Structure formats: C-alpha cells, structure tokens
GROMACS .gro file of C-alpha atoms in nm:
model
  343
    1UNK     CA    1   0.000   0.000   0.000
    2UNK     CA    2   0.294   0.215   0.071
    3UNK     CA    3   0.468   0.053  -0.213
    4UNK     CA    4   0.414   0.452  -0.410
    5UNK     CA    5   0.581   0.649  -0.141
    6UNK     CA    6   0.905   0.403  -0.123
    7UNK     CA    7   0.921   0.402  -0.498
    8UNK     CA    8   0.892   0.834  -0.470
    9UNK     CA    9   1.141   0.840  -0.198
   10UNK     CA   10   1.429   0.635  -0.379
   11UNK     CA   11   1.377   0.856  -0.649
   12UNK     CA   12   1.389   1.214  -0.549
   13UNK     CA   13   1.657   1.124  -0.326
   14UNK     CA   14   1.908   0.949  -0.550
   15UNK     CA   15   1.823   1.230  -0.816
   16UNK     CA   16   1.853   1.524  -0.632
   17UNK     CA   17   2.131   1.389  -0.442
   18UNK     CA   18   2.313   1.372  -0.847
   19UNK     CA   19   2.184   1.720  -0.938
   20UNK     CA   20   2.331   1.886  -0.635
   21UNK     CA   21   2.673   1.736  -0.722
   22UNK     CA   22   2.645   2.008  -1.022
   23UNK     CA   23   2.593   2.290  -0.819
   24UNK     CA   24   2.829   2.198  -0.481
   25UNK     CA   25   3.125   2.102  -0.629
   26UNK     CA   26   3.200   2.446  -0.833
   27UNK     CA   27   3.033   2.606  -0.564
   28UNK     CA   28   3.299   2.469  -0.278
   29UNK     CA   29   3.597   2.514  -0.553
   30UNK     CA   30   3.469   2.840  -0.589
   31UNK     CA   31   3.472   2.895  -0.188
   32UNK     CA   32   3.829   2.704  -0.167
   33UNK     CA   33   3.646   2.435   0.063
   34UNK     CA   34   3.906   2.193  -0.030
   35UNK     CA   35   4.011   1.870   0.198
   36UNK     CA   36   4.330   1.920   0.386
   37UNK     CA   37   4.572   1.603   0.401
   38UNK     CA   38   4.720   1.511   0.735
   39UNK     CA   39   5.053   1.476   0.730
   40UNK     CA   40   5.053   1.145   0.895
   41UNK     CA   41   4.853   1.006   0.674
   42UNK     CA   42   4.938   0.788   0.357
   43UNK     CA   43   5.145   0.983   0.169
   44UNK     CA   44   4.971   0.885  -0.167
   45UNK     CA   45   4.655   1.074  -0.023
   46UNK     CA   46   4.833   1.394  -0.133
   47UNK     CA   47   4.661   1.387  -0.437
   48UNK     CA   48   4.396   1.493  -0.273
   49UNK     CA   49   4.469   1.792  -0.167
   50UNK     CA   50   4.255   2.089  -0.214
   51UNK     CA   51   3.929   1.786  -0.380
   52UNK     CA   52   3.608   1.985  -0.229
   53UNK     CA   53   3.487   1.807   0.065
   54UNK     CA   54   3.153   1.857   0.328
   55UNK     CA   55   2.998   1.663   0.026
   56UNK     CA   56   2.781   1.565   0.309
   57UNK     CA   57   2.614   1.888   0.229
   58UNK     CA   58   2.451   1.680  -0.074
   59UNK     CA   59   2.320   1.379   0.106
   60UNK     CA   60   2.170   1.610   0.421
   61UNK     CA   61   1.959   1.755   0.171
   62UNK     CA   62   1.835   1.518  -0.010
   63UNK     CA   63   1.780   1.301   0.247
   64UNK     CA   64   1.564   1.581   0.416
   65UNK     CA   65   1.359   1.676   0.079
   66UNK     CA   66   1.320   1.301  -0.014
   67UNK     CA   67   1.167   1.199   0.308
   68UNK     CA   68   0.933   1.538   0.305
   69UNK     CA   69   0.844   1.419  -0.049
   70UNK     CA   70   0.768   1.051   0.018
   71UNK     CA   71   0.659   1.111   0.398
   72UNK     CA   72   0.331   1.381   0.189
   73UNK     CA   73   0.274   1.095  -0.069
   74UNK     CA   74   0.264   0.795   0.204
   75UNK     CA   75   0.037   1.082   0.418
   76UNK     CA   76  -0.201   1.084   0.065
   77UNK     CA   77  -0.196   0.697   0.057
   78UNK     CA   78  -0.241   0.599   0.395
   79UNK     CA   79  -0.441   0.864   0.577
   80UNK     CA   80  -0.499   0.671   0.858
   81UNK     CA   81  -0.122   0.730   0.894
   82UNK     CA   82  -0.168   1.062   1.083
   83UNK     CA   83  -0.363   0.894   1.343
   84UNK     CA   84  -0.281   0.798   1.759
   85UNK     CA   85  -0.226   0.417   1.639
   86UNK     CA   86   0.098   0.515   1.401
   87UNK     CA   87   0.206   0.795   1.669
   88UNK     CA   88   0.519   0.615   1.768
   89UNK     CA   89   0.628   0.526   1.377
   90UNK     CA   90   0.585   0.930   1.339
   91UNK     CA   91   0.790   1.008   1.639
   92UNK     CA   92   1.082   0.750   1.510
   93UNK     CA   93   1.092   0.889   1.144
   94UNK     CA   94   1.100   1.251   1.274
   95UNK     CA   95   1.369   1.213   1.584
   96UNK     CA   96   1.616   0.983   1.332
   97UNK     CA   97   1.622   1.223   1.094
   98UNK     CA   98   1.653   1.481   1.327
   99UNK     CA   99   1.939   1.311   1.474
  100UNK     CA  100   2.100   1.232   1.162
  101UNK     CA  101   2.127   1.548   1.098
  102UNK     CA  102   2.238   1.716   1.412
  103UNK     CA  103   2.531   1.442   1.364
  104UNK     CA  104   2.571   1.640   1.017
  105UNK     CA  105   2.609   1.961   1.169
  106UNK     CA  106   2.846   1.831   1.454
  107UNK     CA  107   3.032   1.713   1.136
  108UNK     CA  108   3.017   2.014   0.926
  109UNK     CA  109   3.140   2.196   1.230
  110UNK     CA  110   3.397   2.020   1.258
  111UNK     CA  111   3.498   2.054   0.840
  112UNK     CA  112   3.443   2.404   0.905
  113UNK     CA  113   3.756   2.410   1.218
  114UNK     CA  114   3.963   2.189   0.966
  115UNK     CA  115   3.918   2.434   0.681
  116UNK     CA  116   3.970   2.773   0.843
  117UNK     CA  117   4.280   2.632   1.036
  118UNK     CA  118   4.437   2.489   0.724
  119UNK     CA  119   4.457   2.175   0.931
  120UNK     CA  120   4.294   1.812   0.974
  121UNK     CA  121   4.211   1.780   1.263
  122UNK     CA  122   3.930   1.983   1.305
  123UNK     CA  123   3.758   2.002   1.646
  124UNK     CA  124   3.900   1.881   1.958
  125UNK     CA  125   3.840   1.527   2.047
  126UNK     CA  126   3.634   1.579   2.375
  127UNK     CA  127   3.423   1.824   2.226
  128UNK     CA  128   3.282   1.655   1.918
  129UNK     CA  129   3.263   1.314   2.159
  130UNK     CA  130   3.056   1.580   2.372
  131UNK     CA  131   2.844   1.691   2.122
  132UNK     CA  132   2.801   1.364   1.978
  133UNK     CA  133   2.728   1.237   2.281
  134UNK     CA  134   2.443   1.538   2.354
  135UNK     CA  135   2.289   1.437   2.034
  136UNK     CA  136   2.254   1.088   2.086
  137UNK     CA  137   2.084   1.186   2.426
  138UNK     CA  138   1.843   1.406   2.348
  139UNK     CA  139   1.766   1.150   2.056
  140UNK     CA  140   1.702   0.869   2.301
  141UNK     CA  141   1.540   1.099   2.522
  142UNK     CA  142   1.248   1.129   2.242
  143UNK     CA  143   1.256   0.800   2.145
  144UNK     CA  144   1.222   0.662   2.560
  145UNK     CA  145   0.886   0.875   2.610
  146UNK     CA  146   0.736   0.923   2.274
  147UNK     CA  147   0.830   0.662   2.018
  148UNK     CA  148   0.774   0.362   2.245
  149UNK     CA  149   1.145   0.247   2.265
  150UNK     CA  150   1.147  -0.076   2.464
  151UNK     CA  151   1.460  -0.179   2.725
  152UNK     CA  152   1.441  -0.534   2.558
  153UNK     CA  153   1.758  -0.618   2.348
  154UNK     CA  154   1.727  -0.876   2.106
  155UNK     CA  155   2.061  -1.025   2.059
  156UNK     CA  156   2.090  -1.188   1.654
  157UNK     CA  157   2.054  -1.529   1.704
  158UNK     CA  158   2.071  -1.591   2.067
  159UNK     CA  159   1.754  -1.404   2.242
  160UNK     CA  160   1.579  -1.097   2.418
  161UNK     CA  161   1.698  -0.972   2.747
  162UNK     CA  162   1.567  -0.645   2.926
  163UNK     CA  163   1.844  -0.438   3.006
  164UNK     CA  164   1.633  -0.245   3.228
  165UNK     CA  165   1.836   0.070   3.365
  166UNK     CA  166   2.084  -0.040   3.171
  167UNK     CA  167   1.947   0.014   2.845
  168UNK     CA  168   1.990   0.414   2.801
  169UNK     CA  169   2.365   0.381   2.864
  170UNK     CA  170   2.426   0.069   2.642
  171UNK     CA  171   2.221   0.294   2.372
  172UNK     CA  172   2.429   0.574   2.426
  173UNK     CA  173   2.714   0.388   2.373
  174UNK     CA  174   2.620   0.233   2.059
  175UNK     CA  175   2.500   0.533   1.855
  176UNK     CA  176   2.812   0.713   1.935
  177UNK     CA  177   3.050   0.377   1.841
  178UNK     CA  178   2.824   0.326   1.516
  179UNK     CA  179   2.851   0.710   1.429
  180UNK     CA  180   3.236   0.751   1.500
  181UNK     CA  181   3.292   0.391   1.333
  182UNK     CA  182   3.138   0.501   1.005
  183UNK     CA  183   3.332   0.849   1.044
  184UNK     CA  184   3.668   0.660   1.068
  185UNK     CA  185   3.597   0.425   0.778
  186UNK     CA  186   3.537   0.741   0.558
  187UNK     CA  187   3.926   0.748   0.437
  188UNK     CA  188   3.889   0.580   0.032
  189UNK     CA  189   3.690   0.715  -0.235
  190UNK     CA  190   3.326   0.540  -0.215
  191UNK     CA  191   3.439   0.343   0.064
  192UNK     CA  192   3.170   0.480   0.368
  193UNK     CA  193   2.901   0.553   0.080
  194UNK     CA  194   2.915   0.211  -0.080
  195UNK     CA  195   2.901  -0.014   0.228
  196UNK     CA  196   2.627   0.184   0.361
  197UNK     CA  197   2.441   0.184   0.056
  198UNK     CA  198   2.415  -0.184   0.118
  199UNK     CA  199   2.375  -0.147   0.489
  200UNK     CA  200   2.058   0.086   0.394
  201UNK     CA  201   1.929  -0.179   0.177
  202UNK     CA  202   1.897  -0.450   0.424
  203UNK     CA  203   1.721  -0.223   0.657
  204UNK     CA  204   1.438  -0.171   0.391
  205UNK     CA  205   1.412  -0.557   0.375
  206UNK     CA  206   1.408  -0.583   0.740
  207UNK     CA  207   1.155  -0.268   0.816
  208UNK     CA  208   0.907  -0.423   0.528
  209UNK     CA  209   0.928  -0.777   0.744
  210UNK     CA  210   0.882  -0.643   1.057
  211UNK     CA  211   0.605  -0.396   0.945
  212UNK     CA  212   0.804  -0.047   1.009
  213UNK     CA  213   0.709   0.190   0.723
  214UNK     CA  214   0.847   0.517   0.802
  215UNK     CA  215   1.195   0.334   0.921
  216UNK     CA  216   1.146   0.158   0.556
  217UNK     CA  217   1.154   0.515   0.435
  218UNK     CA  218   1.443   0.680   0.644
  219UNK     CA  219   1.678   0.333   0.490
  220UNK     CA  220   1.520   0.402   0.145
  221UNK     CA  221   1.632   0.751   0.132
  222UNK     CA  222   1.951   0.640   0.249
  223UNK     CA  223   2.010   0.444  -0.004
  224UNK     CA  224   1.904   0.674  -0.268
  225UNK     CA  225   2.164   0.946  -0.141
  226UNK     CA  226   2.403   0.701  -0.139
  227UNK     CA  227   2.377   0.617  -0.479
  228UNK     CA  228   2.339   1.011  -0.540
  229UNK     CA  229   2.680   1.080  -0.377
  230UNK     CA  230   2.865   0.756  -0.521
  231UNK     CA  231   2.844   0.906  -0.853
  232UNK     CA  232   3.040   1.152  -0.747
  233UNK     CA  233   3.252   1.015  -0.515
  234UNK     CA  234   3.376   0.673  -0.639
  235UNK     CA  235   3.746   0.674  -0.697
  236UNK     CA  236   3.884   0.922  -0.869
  237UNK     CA  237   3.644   1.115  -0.615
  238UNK     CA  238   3.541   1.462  -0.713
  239UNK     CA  239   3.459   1.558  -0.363
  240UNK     CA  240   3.466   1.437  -0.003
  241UNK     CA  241   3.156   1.355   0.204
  242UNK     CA  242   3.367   1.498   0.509
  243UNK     CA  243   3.252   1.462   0.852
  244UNK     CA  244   2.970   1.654   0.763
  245UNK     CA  245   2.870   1.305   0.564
  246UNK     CA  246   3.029   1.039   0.752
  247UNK     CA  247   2.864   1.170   1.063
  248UNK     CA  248   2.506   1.202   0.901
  249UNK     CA  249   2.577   0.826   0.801
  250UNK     CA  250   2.620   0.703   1.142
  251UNK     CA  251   2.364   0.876   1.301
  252UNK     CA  252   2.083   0.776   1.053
  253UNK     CA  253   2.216   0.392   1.046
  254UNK     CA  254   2.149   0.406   1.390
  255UNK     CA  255   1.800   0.544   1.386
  256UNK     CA  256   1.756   0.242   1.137
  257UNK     CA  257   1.797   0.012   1.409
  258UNK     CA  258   1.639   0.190   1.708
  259UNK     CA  259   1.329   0.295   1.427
  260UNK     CA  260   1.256  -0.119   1.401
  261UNK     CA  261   1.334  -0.154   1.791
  262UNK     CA  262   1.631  -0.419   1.693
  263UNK     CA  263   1.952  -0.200   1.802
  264UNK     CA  264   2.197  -0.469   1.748
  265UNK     CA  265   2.172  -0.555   1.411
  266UNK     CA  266   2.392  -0.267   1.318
  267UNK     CA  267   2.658  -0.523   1.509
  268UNK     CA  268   2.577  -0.731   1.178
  269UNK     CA  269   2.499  -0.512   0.922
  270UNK     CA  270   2.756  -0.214   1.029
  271UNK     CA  271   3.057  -0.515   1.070
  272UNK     CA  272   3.305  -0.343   0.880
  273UNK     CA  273   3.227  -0.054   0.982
  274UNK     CA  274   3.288  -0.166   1.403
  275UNK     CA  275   3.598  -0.327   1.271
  276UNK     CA  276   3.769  -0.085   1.136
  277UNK     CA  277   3.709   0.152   1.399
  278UNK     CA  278   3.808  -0.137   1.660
  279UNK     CA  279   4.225  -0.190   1.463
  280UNK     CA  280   4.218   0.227   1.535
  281UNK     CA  281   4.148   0.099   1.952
  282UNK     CA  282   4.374  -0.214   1.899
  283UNK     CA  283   4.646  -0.015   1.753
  284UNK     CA  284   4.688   0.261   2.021
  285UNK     CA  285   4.614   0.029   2.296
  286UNK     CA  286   4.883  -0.201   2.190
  287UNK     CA  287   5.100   0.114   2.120
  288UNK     CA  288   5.098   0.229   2.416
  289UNK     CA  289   5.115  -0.095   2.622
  290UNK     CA  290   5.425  -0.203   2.433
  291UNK     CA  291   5.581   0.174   2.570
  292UNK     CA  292   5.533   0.147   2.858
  293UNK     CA  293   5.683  -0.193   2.832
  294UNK     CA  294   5.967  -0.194   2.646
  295UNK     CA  295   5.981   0.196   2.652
  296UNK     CA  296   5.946   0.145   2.249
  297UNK     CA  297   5.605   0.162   2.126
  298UNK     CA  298   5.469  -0.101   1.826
  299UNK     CA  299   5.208  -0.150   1.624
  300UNK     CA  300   5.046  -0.476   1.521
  301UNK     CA  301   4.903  -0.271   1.150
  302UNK     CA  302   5.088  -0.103   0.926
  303UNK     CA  303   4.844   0.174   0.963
  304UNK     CA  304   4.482   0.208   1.108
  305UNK     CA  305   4.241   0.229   1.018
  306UNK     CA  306   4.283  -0.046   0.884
  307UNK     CA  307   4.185  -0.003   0.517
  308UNK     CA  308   4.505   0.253   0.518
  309UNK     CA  309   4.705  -0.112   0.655
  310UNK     CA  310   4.528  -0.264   0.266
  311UNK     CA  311   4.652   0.045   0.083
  312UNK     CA  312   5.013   0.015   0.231
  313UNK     CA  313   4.967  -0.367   0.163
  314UNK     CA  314   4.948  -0.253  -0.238
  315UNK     CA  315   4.546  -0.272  -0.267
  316UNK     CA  316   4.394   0.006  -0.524
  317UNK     CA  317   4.095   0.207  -0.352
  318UNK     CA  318   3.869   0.011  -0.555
  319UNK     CA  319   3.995  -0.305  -0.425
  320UNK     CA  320   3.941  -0.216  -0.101
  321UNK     CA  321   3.592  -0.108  -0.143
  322UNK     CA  322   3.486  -0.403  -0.311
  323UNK     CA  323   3.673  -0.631  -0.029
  324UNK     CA  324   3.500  -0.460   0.232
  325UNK     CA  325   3.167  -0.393   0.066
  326UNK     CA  326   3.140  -0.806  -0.012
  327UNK     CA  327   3.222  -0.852   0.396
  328UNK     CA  328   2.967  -0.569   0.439
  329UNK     CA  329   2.721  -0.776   0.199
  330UNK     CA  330   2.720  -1.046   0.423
  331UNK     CA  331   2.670  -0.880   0.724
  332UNK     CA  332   2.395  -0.727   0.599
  333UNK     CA  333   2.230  -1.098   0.479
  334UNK     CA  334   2.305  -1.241   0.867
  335UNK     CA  335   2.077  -0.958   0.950
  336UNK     CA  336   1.766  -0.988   0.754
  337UNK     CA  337   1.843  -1.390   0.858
  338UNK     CA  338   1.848  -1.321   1.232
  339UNK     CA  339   1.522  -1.139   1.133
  340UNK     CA  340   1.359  -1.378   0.983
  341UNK     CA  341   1.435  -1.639   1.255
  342UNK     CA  342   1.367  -1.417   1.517
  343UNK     CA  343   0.973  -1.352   1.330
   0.00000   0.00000   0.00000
C-alpha cells in the first residue's frame, strides 16, 4: 500500500542527491572548501589535496527533501497514517532524521575548524565526543517517552533480554561507536558511501518484514543518497563527504535500528564498519602498552584504520571497497536472517 511512497522516496533522493553534485562542487571550488591532508597520513593521499569536501552537504539535503516528499505521498496513501495508532512510527521517522542530521552539523562543524585552520584535525576530540554524545541523548530521550522504545535487546541469534536501567547507557554507547565507526571508515573514495548503501538496503528488507514503514523510508532515502553521492565520489572522487557526511551516516544507520526496535543488528549489518574503527582501539592500545613496556612503542598494522594497513599492503581504492563492501554484503544478509528467525 505504501509501495508509491518508497518508490517516490528512492527517487527524489538518488536524483537530487546527483543534481546537487552540479551545483556543490563548483560552488565549494569556488569557496576554496578543499580537503586538507594530514601529514601522517598515507602519503599517496596527497593527491587529494585541495578535492572539495563537506559533500555531506549533498546527502543532508536530499535526504531531508526526499523523506518530506515521500513522507506527503505515504500521508495521501495511507491517511490513517496521521492517526494515535501510528504515533510512535511518526515520532521515530521525525527524531532519526533529526538526529542524523544534528550528527551532520556536529560534522560540518567540525569541516568548518579543519578548513579555516588549514589543518585536519578539526575540532578537539572531547568536544565533538561531547556533542556527539548530547545528540545521541536528546535523541534517546524522544525515542524513551514518545516513540515507544522498549529496554528489551534482542541479541541476533541468541535471544531478548531487558536491560532495564541499563538500556539508556548501552544505547548511548552504541549510537556514538556506530557514528564515530562510520566516520573513521570514511578514508577511500566510495568506501563509507558504498558499504552503507548496502547497509541501507537490508534495513528496507528488514523494516518491510517487521512492518516499520516510516523506518522503511528513512533506509530508502539512504540508499538513494548514497547512490546520489557515489556518482560523485567513487574513486577518482570529485569531492569528499567529510565529517559533515560520515557523521550524518552514522547517526541515521542508527535510527535504522532503534526505528525497528532491533539496536543490534547494526553489530551485523555495520561489521566493517565496528571493525575498522576497533584496529584504530587495537592499535593505540597495543602502542601504548608495548611503551610502557619496552619503553618502544609497536604497532600490530601497518596503519589504522585499517583499510590505510590494505593500501600500504598494495590494494587500489577500488579493491578495497569491493573487499570490504562483499564482507559488508554479508553482514547485511546475517541480518535480515536473524530477522527472519527471530519472526
């Protein structure tokens, strides 16, 4: 029955997502919004220097216009849709994308520090974890008293367990993992908006079987930007999604999973993303163990995250993004399987 606004959705999204790359990219070359390389970095990234980045820009809009669009034509075929019984689905549509893109704007705040300081590193640490953190919050906060957010956990393949008290902090935790995991993973040309292209597909599957229509539309929008942005971004990338993009991402994968109450299948679906973010933890951690050790600090990668480790290794880009987009591809099918067994 819905089956018109989905179709609308993937449409204006992907499309307008492609138009705006006409308009952005001169308009950030124009502005000298270019991405600044860090110097520890690989040195082969140099090439990128001065490539026009808070491409996130793009996907933040239209994401927001697609979802307007399709949320008006689902309104027009489902009127009933407006009423106390759908309520919740309302509240989780409205509060992820909300949330997405407050993540955005933490991001693009922080492209903004990078670009007037001529520097990449942006905002300090403990203040975009701070922000990020007040986000994630105030987006649980809506969720917990009006989108009927349960404390039961479903964990793929194993069970439900109430987490009770327990549940806000383990939440917390998880949005701001999944958001800085995607952010981290956004170092190769079409690497973050490939794999979460898939990622966004799944979640369509998995809101159709477990009846969640406007969560269906958030992942359906997400996958249309994707596509949108790929375009432009697959290697040899004309612009950068930034942190502006990369935070977006994370932030509306995550209201994926809290929209069809099943948090923890971003654990499955997001994989690679977790991983890679995990060899950044692995490699400081054992860095700084082995100093104050030996008084000589190692490193078990070559670089982290650890796509930069398959670049060093002599992987192209677009190796590495269709390495980690097939493990992403099958995180994505133990999902919608822990779904199905689970209904």
């Amino acid at each position: 029955m819905e089956r018109t606004a989905i179709l609308i959705t993937a449409i204006v999204s992907m499309g307008m997502t492609g138009i705006l790359g006409f308009f952005t990219i001169p308009f950030l070359k124009r502005l000298k919004y270019g991405q600044t390389i860090n110097e520890i970095g690989p040195n082969w990234h140099k090439y990128k220097e001065g490539i026009p980045t808070m491409g996130g820009l793009m996907m933040i809009l239209g994401a927001v216009f697609a979802l307007a669009v399709g949320y008006i034509t689902l309104i027009l075929e489902v009127p009933q849709f407006r009423s106390e019984q759908y309520s919740a689905e309302n509240i989780r549509l409205f509060a992820g994308i909300g949330a997405a893109v407050l993540f955005g704007v933490v991001g693009l705040i922080d492209d903004m520090t990078s670009i007037f300081h001529n520097e990449n590193l942006g905002l300090k640490a403990k203040y975009k974890l701070l922000l990020q953190i007040l986000v994630a919050a105030a987006y649980l906060a809506v969720m917990h008293f009006y989108g009927g957010l349960s404390t039961i956990v479903t964990i793929p393949f194993i069970g439900s367990y109430d987490f009770s008290y327990w549940y806000h902090f383990f939440s917390l935790v998880l949005i701001v993992g999944m958001v800085n995991a995607v952010n981290l993973t956004d170092g190769v040309d079409g690497l973050a908006s490939t794999m979460s292209f898939f990622v966004s597909m799944s979640f369509i599957i998995i809101a159709t079987l477990l009846g969640y229509v406007a969560t269906g539309l958030i992942a359906t929008a997400t996958a249309g930007v994707c596509i949108g942005f790929i375009i432009w971004n697959f290697n040899p990338a004309k612009i950068i999604m930034g942190d502006t993009g990369s935070l977006f991402l994370g932030g509306i994968i995550s209201a994926m999973a809290f929209g069809v109450d099943y948090p923890l299948l971003v654990v499955l679906a997001g994989i690679v993303f977790l991983l890679d973010m995990l060899s950044v933890v692995i490699q400081i951690s054992f860095f700084k163990l082995t100093r104050a050790i030996t008084g000589t600090g190692r490193r078990i990668f070559k670089m982290s995250p650890v796509h930069h480790s398959f670049e060093m290794s002599g992987f192209s880009e677009i190796k590495i993004v269709f390495l980690f987009t097939s493990v992403t591809i099958i995180g994505c099918a133990l999902a919608v399987f822990s779904v199905l067994q689970k209904s």
